[in-house]
JSON list of C-alpha atoms in Angstrom, two decimals:
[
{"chain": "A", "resi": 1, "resn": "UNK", "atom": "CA", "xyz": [-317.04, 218.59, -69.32]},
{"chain": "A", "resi": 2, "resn": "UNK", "atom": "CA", "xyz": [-313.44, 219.00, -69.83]},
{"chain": "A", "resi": 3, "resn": "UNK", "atom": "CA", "xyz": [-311.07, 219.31, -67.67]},
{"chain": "A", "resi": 4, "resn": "UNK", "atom": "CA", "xyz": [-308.42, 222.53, -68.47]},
{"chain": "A", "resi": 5, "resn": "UNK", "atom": "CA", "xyz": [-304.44, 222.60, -67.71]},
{"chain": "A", "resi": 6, "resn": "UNK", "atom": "CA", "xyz": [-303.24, 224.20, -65.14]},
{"chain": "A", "resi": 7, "resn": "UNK", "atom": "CA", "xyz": [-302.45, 227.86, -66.25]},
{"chain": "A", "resi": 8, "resn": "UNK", "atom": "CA", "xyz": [-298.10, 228.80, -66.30]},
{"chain": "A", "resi": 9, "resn": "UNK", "atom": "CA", "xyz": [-296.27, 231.83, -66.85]},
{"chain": "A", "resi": 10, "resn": "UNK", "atom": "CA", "xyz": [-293.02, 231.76, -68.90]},
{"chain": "A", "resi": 11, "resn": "UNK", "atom": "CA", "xyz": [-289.89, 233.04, -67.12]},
{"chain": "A", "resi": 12, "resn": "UNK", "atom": "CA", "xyz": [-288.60, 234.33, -70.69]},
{"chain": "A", "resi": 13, "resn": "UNK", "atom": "CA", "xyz": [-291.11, 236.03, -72.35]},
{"chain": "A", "resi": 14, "resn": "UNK", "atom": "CA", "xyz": [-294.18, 236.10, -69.58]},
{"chain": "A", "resi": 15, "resn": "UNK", "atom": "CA", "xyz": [-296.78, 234.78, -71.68]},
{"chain": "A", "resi": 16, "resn": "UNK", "atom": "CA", "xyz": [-299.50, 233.04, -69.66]},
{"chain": "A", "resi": 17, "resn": "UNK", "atom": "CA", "xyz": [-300.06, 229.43, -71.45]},
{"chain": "A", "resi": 18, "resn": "UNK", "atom": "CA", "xyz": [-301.50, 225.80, -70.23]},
{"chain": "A", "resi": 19, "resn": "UNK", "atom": "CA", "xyz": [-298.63, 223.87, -68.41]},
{"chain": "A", "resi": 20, "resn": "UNK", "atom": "CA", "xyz": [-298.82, 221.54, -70.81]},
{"chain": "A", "resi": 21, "resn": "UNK", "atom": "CA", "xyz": [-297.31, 223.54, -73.75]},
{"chain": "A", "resi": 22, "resn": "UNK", "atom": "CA", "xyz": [-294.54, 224.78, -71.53]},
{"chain": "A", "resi": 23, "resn": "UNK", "atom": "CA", "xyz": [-290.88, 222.93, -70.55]},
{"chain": "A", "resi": 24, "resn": "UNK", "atom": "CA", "xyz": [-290.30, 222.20, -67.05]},
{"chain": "A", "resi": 25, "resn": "UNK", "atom": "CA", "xyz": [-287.10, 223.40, -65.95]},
{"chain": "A", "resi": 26, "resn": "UNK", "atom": "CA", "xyz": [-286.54, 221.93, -61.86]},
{"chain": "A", "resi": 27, "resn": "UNK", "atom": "CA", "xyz": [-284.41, 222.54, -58.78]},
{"chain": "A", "resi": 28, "resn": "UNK", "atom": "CA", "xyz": [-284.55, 219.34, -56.91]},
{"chain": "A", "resi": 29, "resn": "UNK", "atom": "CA", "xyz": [-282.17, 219.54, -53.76]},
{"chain": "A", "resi": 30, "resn": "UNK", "atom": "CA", "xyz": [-279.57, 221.44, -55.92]},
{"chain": "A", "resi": 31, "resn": "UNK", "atom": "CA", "xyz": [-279.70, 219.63, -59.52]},
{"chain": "A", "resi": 32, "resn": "UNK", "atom": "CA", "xyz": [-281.26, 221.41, -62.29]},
{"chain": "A", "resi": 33, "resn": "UNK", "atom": "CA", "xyz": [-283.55, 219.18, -64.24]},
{"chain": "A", "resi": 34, "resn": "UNK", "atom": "CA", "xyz": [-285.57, 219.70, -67.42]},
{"chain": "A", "resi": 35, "resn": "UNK", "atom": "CA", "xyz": [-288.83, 217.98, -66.51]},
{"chain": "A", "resi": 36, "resn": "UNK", "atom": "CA", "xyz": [-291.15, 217.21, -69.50]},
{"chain": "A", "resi": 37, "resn": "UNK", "atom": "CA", "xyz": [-293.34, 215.38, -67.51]},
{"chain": "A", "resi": 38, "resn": "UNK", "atom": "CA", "xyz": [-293.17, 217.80, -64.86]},
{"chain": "A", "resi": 39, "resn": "UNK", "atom": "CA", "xyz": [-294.07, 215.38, -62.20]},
{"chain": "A", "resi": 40, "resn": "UNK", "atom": "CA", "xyz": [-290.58, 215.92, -60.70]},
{"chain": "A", "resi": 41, "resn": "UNK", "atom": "CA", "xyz": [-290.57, 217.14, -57.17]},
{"chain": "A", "resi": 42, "resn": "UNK", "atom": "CA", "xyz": [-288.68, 220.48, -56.52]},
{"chain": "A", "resi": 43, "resn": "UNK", "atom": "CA", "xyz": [-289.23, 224.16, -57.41]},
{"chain": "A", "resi": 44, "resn": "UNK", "atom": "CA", "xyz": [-289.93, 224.36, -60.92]},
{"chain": "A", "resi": 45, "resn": "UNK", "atom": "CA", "xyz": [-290.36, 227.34, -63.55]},
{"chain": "A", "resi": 46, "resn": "UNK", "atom": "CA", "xyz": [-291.60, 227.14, -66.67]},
{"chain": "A", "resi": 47, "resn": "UNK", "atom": "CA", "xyz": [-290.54, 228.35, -70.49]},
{"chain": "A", "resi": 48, "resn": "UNK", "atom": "CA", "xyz": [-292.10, 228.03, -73.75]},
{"chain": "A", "resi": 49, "resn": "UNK", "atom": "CA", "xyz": [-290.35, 225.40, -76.38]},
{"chain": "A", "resi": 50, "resn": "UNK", "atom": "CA", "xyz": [-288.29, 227.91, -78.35]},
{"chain": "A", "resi": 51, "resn": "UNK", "atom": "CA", "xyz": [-284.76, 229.03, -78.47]},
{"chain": "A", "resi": 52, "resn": "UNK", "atom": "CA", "xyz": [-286.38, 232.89, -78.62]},
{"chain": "A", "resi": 53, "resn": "UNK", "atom": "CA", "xyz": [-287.77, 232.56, -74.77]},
{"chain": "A", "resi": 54, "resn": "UNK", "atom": "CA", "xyz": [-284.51, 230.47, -73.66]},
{"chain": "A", "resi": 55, "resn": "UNK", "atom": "CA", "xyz": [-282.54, 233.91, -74.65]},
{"chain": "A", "resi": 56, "resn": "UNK", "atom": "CA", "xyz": [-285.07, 236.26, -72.86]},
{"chain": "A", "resi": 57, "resn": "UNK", "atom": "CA", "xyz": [-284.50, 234.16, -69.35]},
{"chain": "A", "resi": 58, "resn": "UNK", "atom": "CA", "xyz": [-280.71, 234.24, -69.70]},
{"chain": "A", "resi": 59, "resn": "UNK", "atom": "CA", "xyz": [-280.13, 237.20, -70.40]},
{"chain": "A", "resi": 60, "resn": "UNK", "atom": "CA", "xyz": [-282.75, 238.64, -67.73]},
{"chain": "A", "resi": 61, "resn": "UNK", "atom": "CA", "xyz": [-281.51, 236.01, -65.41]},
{"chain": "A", "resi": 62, "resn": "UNK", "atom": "CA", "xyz": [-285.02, 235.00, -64.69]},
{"chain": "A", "resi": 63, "resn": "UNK", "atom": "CA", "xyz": [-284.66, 231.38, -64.84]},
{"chain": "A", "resi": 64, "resn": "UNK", "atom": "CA", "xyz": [-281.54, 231.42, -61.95]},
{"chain": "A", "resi": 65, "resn": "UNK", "atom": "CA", "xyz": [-284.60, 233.61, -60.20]},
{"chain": "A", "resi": 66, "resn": "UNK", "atom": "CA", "xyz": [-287.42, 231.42, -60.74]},
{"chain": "A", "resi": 67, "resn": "UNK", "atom": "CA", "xyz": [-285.19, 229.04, -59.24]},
{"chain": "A", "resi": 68, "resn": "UNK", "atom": "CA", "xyz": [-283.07, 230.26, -56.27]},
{"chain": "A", "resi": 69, "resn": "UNK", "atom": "CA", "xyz": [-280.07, 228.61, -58.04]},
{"chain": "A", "resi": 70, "resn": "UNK", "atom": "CA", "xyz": [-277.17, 229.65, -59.47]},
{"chain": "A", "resi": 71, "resn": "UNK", "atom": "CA", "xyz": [-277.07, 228.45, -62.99]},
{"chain": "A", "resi": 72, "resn": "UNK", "atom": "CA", "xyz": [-273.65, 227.51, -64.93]},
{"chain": "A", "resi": 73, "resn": "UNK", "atom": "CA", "xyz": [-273.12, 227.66, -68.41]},
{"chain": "A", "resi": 74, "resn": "UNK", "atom": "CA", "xyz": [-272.94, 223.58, -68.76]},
{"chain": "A", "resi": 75, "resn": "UNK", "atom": "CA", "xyz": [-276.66, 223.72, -66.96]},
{"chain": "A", "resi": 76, "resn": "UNK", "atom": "CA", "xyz": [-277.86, 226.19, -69.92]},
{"chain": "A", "resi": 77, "resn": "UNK", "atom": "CA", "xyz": [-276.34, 224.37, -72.29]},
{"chain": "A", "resi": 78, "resn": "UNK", "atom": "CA", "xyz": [-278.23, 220.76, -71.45]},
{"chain": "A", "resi": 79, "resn": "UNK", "atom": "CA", "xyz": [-281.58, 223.00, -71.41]},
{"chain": "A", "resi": 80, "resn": "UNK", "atom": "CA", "xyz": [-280.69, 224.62, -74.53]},
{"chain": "A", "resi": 81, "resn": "UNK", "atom": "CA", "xyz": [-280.22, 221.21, -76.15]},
{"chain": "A", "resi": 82, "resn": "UNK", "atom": "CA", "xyz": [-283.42, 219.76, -74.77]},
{"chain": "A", "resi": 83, "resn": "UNK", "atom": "CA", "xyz": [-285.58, 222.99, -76.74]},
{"chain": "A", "resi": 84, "resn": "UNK", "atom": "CA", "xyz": [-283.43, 222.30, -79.37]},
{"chain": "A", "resi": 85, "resn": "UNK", "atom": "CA", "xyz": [-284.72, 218.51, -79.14]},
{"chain": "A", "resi": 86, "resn": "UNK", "atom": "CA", "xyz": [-288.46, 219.36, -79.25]}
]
C-alpha cells in the first residue's frame, strides 16, 4: 500500500493539494524562508508554484496571516523569484 502526502491548503487561491506539490514559505524566529524541502522548523504556509496564487496572497494579505509576520516588499520579491525559478 502506498503511502499518501500530507493534505495542504494554499494561502492564495485555497485549493486543497498534497504538500508535496505546494512551496513552503517559513517563519523561523523572524526570517522568512522559502522551504522546498519543507523540513525547516517554524510556522509554515503553503502556496501553489505559480505567479497566479503568489498575487491572490498579496493582495489578500494571507501569506503575512498565515504567518504572524509582517512581510516587506524585498521578502516578496525573493519568494516571487523562487516561483519564478520552478
Amino acid at each position: 500500500m502506498q503511502k499518501r502526502s500530507p493534505i495542504r491548503k494554499c494561502v492564495g487561491c485555497g485549493a486543497r493539494r498534497d504538500k508535496i506539490e505546494l512551496l513552503r514559505v517559513v517563519n523561523n524566529k523572524g526570517e522568512i524562508l522559502v522551504d522546498p524541502g519543507g523540513r525547516t522548523p517554524g510556522r509554515g504556509a503553503y502556496l501553489c508554484p505559480n505567479m497566479e496564487c503568489f498575487d491572490k496572497a498579496v493582495e489578500k494579505n494571507s501569506l503575512e496571516k498565515a504567518l504572524k509576520f509582517e512581510i516587506t516588499d524585498e521578502i516578496y520579491e525573493k519568494i516571487s523569484e523562487e516561483i519564478k525559478h520552478d
